[in-house]
PDB file of C-alpha atoms and ligand atoms in Angstrom:
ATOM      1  CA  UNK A   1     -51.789 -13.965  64.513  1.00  0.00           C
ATOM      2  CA  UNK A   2     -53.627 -16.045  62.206  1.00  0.00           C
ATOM      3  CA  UNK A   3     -56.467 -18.760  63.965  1.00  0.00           C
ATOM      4  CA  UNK A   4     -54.507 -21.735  63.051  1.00  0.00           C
ATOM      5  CA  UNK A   5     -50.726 -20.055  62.547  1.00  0.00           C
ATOM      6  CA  UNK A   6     -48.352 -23.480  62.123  1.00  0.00           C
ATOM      7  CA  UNK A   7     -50.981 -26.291  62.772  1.00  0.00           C
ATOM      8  CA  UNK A   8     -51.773 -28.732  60.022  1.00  0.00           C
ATOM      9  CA  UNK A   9     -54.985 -28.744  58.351  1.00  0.00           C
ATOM     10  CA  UNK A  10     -56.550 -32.063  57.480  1.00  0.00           C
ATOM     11  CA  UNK A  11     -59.905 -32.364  55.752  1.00  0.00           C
ATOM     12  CA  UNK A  12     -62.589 -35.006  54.313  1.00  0.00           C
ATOM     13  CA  UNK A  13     -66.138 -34.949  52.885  1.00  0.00           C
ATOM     14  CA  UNK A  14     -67.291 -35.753  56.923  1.00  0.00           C
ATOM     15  CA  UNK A  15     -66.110 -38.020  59.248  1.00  0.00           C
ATOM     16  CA  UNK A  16     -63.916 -40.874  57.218  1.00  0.00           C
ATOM     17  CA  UNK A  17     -60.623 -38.679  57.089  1.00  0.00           C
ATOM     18  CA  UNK A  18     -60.811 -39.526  61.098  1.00  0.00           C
ATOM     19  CA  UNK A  19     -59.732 -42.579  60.607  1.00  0.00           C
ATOM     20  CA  UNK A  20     -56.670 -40.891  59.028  1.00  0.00           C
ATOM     21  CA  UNK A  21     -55.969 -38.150  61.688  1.00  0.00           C
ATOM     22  CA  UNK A  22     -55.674 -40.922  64.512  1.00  0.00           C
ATOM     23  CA  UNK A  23     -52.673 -41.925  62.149  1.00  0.00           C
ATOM     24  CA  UNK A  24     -51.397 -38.711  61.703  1.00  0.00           C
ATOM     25  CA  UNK A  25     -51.029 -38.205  65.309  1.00  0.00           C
ATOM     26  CA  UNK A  26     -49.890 -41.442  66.413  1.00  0.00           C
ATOM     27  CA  UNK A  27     -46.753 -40.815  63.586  1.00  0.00           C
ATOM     28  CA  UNK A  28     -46.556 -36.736  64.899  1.00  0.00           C
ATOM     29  CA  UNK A  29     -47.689 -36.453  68.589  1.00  0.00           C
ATOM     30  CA  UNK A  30     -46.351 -32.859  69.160  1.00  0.00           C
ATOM     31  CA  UNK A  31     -48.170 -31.461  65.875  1.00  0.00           C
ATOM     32  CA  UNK A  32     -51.144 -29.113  65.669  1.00  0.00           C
ATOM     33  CA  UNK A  33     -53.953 -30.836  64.432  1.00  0.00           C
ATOM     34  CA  UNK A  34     -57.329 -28.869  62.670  1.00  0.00           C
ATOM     35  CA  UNK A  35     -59.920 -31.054  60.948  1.00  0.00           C
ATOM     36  CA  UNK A  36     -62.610 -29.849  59.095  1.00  0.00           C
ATOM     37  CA  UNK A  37     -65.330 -32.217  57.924  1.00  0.00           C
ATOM     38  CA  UNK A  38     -67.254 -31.140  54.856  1.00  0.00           C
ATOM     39  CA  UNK A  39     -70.359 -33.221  56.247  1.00  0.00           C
ATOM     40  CA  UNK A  40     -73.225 -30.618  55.009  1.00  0.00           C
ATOM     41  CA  UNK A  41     -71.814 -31.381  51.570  1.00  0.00           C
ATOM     42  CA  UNK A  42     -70.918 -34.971  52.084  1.00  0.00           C
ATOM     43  CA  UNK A  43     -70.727 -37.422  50.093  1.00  0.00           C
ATOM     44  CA  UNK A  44     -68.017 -36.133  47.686  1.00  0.00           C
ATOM     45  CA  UNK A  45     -68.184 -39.589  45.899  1.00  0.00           C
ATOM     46  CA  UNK A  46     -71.262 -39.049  43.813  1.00  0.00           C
ATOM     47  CA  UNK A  47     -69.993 -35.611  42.936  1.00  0.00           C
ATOM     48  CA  UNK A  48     -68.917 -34.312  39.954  1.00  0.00           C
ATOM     49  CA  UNK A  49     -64.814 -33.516  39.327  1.00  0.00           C
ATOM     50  CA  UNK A  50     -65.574 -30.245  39.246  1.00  0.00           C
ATOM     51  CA  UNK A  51     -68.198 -30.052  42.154  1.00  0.00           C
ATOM     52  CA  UNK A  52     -64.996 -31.653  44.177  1.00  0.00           C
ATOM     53  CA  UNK A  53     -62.476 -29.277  43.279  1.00  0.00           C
ATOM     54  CA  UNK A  54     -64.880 -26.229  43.945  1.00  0.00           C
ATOM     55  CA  UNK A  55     -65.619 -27.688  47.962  1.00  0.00           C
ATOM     56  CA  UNK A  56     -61.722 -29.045  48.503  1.00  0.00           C
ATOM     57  CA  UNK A  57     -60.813 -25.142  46.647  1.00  0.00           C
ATOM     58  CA  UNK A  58     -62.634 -23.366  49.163  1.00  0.00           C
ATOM     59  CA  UNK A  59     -61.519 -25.435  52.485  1.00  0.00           C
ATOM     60  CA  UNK A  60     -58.053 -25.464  51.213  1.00  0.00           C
ATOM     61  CA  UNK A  61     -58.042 -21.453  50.703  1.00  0.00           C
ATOM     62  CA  UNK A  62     -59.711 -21.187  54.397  1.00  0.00           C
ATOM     63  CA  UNK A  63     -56.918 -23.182  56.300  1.00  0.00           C
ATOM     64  CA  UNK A  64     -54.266 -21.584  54.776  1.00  0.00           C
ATOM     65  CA  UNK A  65     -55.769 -17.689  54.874  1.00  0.00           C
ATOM     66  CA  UNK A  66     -55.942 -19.140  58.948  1.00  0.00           C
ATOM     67  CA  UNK A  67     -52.447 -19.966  59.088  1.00  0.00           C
ATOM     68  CA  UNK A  68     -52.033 -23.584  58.230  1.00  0.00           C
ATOM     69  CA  UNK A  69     -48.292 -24.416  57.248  1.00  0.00           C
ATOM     70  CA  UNK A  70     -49.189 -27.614  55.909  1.00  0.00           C
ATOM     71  CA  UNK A  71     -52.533 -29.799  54.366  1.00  0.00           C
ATOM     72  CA  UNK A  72     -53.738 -32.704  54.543  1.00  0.00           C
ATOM     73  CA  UNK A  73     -56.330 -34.016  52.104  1.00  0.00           C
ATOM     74  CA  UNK A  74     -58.046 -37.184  53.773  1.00  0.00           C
ATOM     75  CA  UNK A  75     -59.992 -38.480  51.542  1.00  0.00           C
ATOM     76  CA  UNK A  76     -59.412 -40.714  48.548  1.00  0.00           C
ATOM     77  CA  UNK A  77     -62.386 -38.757  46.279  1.00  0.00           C
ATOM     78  CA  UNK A  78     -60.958 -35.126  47.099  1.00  0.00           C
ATOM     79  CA  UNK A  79     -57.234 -36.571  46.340  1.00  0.00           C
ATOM     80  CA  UNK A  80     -58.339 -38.183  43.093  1.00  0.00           C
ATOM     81  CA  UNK A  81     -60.415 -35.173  42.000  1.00  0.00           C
ATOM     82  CA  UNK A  82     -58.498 -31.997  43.378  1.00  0.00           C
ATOM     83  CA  UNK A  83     -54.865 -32.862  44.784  1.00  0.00           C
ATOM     84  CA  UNK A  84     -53.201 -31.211  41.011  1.00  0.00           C
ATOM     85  CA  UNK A  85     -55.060 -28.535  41.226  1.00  0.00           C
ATOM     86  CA  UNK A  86     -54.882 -27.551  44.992  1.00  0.00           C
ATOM     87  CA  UNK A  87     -50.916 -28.214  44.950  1.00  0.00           C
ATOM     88  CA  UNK A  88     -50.696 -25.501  41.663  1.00  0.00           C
ATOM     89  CA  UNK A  89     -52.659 -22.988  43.448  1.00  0.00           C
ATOM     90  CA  UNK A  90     -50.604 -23.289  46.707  1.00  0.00           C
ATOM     91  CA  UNK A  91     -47.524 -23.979  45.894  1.00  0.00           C
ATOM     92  CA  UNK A  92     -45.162 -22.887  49.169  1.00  0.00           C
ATOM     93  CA  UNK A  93     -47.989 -25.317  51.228  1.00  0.00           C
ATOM     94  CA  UNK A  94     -46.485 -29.330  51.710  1.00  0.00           C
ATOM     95  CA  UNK A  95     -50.547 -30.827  50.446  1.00  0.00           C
ATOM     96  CA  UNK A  96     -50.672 -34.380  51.043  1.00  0.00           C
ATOM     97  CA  UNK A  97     -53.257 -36.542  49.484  1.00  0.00           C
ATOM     98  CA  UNK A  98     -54.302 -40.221  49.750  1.00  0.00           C
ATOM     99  CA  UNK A  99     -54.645 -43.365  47.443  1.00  0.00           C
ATOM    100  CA  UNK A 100     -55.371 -46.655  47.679  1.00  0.00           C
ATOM    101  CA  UNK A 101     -52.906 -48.832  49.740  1.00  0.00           C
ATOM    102  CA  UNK A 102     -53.235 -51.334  46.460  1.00  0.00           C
ATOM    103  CA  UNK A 103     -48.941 -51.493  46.614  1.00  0.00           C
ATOM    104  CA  UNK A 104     -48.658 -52.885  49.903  1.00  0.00           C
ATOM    105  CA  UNK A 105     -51.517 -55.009  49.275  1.00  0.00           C
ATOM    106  CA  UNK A 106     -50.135 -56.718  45.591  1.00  0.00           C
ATOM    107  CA  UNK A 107     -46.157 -56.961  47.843  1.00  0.00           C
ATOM    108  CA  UNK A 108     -48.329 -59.609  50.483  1.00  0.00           C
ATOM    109  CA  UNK A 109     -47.573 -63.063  50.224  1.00  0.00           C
ATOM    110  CA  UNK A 110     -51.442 -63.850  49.162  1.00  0.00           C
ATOM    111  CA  UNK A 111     -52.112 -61.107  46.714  1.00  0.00           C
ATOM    112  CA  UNK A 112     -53.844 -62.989  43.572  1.00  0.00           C
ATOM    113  CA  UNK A 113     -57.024 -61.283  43.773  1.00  0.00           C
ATOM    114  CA  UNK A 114     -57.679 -58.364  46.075  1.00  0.00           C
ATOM    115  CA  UNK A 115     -60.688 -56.642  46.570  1.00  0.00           C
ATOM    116  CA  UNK A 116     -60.461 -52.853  46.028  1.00  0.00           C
ATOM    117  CA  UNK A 117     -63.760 -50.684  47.887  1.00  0.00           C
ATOM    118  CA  UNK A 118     -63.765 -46.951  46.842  1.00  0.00           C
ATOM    119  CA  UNK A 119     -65.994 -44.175  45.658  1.00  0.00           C
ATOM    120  CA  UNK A 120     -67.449 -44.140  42.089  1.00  0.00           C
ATOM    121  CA  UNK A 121     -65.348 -41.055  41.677  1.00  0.00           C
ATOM    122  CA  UNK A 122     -62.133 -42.385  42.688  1.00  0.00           C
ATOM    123  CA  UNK A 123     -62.380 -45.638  40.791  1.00  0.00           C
ATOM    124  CA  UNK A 124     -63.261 -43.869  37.898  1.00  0.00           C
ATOM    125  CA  UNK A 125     -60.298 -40.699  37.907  1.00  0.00           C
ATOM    126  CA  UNK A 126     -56.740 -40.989  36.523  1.00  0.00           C
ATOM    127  CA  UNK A 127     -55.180 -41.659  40.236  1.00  0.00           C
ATOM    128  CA  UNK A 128     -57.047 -44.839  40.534  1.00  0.00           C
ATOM    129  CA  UNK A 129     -56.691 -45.987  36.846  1.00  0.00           C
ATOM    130  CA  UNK A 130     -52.819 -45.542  37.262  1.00  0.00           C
ATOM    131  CA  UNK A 131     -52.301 -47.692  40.133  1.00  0.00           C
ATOM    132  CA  UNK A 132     -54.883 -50.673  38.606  1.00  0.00           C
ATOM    133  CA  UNK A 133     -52.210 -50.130  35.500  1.00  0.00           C
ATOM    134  CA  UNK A 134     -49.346 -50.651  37.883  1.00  0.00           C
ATOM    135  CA  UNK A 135     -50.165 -53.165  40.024  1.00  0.00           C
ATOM    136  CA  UNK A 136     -52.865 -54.881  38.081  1.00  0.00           C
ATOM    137  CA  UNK A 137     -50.340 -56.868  36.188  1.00  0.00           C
ATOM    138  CA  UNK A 138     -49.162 -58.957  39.863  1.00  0.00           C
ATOM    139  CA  UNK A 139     -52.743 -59.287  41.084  1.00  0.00           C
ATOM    140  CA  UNK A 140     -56.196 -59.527  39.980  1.00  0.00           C
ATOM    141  CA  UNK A 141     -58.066 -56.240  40.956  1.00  0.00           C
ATOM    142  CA  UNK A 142     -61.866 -56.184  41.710  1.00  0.00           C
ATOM    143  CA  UNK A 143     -63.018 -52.804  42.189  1.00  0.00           C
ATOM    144  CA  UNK A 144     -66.484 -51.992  43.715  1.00  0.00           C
ATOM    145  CA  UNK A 145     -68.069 -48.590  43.804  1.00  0.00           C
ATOM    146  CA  UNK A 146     -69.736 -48.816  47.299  1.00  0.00           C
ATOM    147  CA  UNK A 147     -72.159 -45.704  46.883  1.00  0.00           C
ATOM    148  CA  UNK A 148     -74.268 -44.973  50.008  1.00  0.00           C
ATOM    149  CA  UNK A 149     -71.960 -46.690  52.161  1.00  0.00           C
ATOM    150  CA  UNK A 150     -69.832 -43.230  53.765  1.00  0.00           C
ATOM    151  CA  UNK A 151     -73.408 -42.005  54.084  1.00  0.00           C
ATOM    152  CA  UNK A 152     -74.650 -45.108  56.193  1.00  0.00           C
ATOM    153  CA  UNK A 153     -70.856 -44.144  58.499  1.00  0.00           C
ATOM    154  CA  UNK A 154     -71.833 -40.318  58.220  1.00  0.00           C
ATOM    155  CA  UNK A 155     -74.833 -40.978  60.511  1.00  0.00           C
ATOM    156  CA  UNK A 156     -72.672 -42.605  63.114  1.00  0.00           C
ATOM    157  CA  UNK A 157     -73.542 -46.252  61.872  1.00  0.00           C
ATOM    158  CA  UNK A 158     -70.473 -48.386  61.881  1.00  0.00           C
ATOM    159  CA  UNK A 159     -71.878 -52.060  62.811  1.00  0.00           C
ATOM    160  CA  UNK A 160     -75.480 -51.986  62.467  1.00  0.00           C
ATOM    161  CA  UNK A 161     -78.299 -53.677  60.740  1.00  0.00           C
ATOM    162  CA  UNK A 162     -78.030 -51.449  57.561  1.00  0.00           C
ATOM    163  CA  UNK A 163     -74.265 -51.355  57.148  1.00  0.00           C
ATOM    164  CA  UNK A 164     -74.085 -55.087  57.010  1.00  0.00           C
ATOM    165  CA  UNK A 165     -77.361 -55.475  54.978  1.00  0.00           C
ATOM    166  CA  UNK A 166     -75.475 -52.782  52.538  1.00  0.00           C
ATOM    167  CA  UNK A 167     -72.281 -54.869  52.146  1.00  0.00           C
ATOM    168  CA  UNK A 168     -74.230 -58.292  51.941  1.00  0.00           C
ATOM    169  CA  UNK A 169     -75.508 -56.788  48.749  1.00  0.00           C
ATOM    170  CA  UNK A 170     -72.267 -55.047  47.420  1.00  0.00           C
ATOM    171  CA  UNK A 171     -69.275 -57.509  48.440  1.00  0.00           C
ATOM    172  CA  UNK A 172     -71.353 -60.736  49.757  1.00  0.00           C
ATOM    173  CA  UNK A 173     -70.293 -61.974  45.932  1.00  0.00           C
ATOM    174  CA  UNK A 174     -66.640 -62.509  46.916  1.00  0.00           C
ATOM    175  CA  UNK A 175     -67.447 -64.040  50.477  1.00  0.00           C
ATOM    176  CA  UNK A 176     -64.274 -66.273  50.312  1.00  0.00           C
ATOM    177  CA  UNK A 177     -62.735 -65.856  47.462  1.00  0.00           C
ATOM    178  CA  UNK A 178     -60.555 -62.781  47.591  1.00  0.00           C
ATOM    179  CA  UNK A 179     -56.571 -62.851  49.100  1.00  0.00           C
ATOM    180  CA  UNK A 180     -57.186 -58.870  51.017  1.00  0.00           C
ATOM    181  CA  UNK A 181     -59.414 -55.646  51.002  1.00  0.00           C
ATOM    182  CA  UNK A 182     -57.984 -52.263  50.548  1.00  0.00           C
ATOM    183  CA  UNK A 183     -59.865 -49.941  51.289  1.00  0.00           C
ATOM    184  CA  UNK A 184     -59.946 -47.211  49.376  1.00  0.00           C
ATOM    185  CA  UNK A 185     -62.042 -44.532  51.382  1.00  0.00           C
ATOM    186  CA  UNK A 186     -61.337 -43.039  54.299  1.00  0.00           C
ATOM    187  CA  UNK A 187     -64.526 -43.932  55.584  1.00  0.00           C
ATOM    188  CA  UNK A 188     -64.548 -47.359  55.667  1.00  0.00           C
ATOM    189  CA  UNK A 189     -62.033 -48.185  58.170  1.00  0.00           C
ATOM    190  CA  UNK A 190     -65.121 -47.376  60.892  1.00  0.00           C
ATOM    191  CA  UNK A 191     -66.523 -50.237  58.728  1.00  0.00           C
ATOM    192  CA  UNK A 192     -64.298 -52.657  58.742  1.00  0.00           C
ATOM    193  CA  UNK A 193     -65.296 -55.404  61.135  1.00  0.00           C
ATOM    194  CA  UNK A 194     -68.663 -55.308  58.744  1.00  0.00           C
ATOM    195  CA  UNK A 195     -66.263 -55.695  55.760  1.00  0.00           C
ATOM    196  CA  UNK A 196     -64.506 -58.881  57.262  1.00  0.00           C
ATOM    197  CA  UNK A 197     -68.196 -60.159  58.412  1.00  0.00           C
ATOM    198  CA  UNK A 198     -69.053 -60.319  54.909  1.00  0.00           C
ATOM    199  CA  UNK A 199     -66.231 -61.104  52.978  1.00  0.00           C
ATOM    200  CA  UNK A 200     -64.130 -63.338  55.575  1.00  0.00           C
ATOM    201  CA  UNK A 201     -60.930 -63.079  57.962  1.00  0.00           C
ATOM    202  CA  UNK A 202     -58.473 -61.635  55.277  1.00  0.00           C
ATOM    203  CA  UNK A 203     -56.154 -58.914  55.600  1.00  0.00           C
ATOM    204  CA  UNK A 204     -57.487 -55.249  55.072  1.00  0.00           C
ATOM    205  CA  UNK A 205     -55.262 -52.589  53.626  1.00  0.00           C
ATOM    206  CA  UNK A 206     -55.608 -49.256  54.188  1.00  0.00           C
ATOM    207  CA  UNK A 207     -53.707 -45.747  53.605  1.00  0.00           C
ATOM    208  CA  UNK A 208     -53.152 -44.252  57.357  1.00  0.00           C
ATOM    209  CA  UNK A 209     -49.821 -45.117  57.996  1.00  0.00           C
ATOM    210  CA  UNK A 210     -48.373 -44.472  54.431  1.00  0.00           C
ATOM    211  CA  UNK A 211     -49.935 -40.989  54.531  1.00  0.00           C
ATOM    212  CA  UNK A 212     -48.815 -40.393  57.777  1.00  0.00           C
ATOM    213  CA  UNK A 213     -45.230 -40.834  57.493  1.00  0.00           C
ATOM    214  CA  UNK A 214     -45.573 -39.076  53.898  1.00  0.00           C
ATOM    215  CA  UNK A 215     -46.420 -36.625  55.777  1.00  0.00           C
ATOM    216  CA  UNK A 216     -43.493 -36.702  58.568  1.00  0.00           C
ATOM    217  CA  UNK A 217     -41.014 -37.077  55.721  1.00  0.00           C
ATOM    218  CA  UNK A 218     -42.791 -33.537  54.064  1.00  0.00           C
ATOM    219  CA  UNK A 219     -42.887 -31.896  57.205  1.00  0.00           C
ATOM    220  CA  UNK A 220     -39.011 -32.909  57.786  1.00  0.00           C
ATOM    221  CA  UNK A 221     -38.344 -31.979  54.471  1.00  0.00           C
ATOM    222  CA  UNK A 222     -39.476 -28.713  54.854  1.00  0.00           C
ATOM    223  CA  UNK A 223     -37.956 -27.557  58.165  1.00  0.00           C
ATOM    224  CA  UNK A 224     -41.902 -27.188  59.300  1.00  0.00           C
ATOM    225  CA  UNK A 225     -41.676 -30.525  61.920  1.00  0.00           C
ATOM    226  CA  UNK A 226     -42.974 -28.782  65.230  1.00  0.00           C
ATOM    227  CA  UNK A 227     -40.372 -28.798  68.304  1.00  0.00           C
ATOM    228  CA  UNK A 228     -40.107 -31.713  70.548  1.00  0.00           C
ATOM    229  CA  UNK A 229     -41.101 -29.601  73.348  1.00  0.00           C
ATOM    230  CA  UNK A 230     -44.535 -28.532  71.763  1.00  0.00           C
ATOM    231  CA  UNK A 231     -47.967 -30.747  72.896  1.00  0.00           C
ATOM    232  CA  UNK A 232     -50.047 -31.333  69.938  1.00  0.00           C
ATOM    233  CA  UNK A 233     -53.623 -30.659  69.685  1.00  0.00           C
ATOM    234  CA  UNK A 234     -57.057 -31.701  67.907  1.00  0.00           C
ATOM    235  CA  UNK A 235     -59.965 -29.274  66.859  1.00  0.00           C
ATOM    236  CA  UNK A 236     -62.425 -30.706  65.065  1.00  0.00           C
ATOM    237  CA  UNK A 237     -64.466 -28.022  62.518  1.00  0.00           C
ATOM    238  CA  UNK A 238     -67.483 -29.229  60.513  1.00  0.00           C
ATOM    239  CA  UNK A 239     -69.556 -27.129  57.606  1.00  0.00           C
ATOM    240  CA  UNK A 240     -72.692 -28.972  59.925  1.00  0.00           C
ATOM    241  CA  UNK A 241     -71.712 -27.333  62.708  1.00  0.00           C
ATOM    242  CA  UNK A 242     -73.975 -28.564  65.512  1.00  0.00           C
ATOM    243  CA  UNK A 243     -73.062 -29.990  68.907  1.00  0.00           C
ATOM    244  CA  UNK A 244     -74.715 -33.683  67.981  1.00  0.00           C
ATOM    245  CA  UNK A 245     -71.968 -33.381  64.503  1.00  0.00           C
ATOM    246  CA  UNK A 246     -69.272 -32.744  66.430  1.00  0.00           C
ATOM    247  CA  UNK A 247     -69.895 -35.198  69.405  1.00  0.00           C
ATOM    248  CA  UNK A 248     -70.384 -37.962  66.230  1.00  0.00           C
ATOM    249  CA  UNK A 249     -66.576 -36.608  65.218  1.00  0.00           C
ATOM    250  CA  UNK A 250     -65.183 -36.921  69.018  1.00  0.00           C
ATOM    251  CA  UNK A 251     -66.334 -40.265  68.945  1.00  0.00           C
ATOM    252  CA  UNK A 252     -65.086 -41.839  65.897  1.00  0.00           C
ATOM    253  CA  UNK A 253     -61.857 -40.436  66.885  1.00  0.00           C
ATOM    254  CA  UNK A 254     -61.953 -41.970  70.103  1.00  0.00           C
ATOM    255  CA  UNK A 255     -63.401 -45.723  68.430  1.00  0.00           C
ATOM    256  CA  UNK A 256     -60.547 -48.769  68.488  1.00  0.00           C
ATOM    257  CA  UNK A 257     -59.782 -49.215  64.382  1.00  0.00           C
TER     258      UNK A 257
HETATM  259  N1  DGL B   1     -63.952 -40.253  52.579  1.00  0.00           N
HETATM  260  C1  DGL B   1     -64.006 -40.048  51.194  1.00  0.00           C
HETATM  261  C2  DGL B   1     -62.976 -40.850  50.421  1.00  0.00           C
HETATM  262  O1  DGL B   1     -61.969 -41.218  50.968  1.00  0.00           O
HETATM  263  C3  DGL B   1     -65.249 -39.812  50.446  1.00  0.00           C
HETATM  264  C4  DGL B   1     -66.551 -40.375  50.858  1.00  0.00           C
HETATM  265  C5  DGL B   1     -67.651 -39.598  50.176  1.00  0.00           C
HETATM  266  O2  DGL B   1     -67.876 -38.466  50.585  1.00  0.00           O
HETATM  267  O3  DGL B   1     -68.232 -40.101  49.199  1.00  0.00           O
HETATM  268  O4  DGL B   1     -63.140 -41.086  49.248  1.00  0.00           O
END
């Protein structure tokens, strides 16, 4: 028997796709979770497409060579950059990626201008370009590249001195004058009270719960939803595998979002 035969296998560049797994398990309680943070490699968002595809390729082939019946890609860079070519090579594996929650955001009642926060790497792909197309047309979209920022969160920083220095400089521009944030890294949802600091109390969007029940509806889809009788689990995995990493991990997934 394989080391992860019929759990799901969710991964990131580190520690933001955490803020997606406590979704995940909120919408599928008796699922088998394993999440693997790429944080020796992280961040993904300065990366090359191809660098990307190479590190999502090889975590991808080692969940599923384990036993995983079904993938999760939790991060916004990693979707942008390597969901195509990770769903071709696996085809008989339900992959879901991530994207910016920009639709819910432009269907809010104030939606004129909403502030989109993402990696240079996803802003810059096809994904993201597509859904600025789409939805660009109800709302005006700022995007801003916050590069550095999933590092600052990588180190366990999530309301400090730097992180709100960081987004003074980044986002203090639109203090007040945009209708919502999405936020379109999986990282940044440890950030978020920093975020609203800066920019002021409007609503953030973000893609947990959509993945999460696009995930359900896969999982139902494919006959692969676990038994009601079954307790779901957690493992956390990281490429930096030491005890302080995966204490950091523990503890984001235990922090109120
Ligand atoms: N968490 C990732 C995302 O959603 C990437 C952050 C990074 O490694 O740059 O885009």
């Amino acid at each position: 028997m394989a080391a992860y035969d019929g759990s799901i296998g969710v991964f990131d560049s580190g520690v933001g796709g955490i803020s997606i797994l406590k979704g995940l398990v909120r919408e599928l309680p008796h699922e088998r979770f394993v999440y693997f943070g790429d944080s020796a490699n992280a961040p993904y968002g300065d990366k090359t497409k191809e660098e990307v595809q190479e590190l999502s390729r090889r975590i991808v082939a080692a969940m599923v060579n384990n036993g995983c019946k079904a993938v999760v890609i939790a991060c916004n860079t990693a979707t942008s950059a390597a969901a195509p070519l990770l769903r071709v090579t696996w085809p008989q594996v339900p992959i879901v990626g991530v994207e910016p929650a920009l639709k819910p955001a432009t269907e809010a009642p104030a939606h004129d201008r909403i502030l989109v926060l993402a990696t240079r790497v996803t802003l810059h792909l096809d994904k993201f370009q597509r859904l600025a197309r789409t939805y660009g047309s109800q709302s005006h979209v700022i995007s801003v590249a916050c590069s550095g920022l999933a590092d600052l969160v990588e180190t366990g920083e999530t309301d400090g001195e730097a992180v709100h220095a960081y987004l003074e400089r980044a986002i203090g521009a639109y203090r007040g004058k945009v209708d919502s944030v999405v936020l379109g890294c999986t990282h940044y949802p440890f950030v978020k009270k920093a975020i609203l600091d800066v920019v002021g109390p409007v609503p953030v969007f973000d893609s947990t719960q959509g993945t999460a029940r696009q995930l359900h509806r896969r999982l139902e889809a494919s006959g692969l939803l676990a038994p009601s009788d079954q307790s779901g689990s957690v493992i956390f995995r990281s490429s930096k595998n030491t005890p302080e990493e995966l204490a950091l991990y523990e503890r984001l997934y235990k922090a109120r979002l």
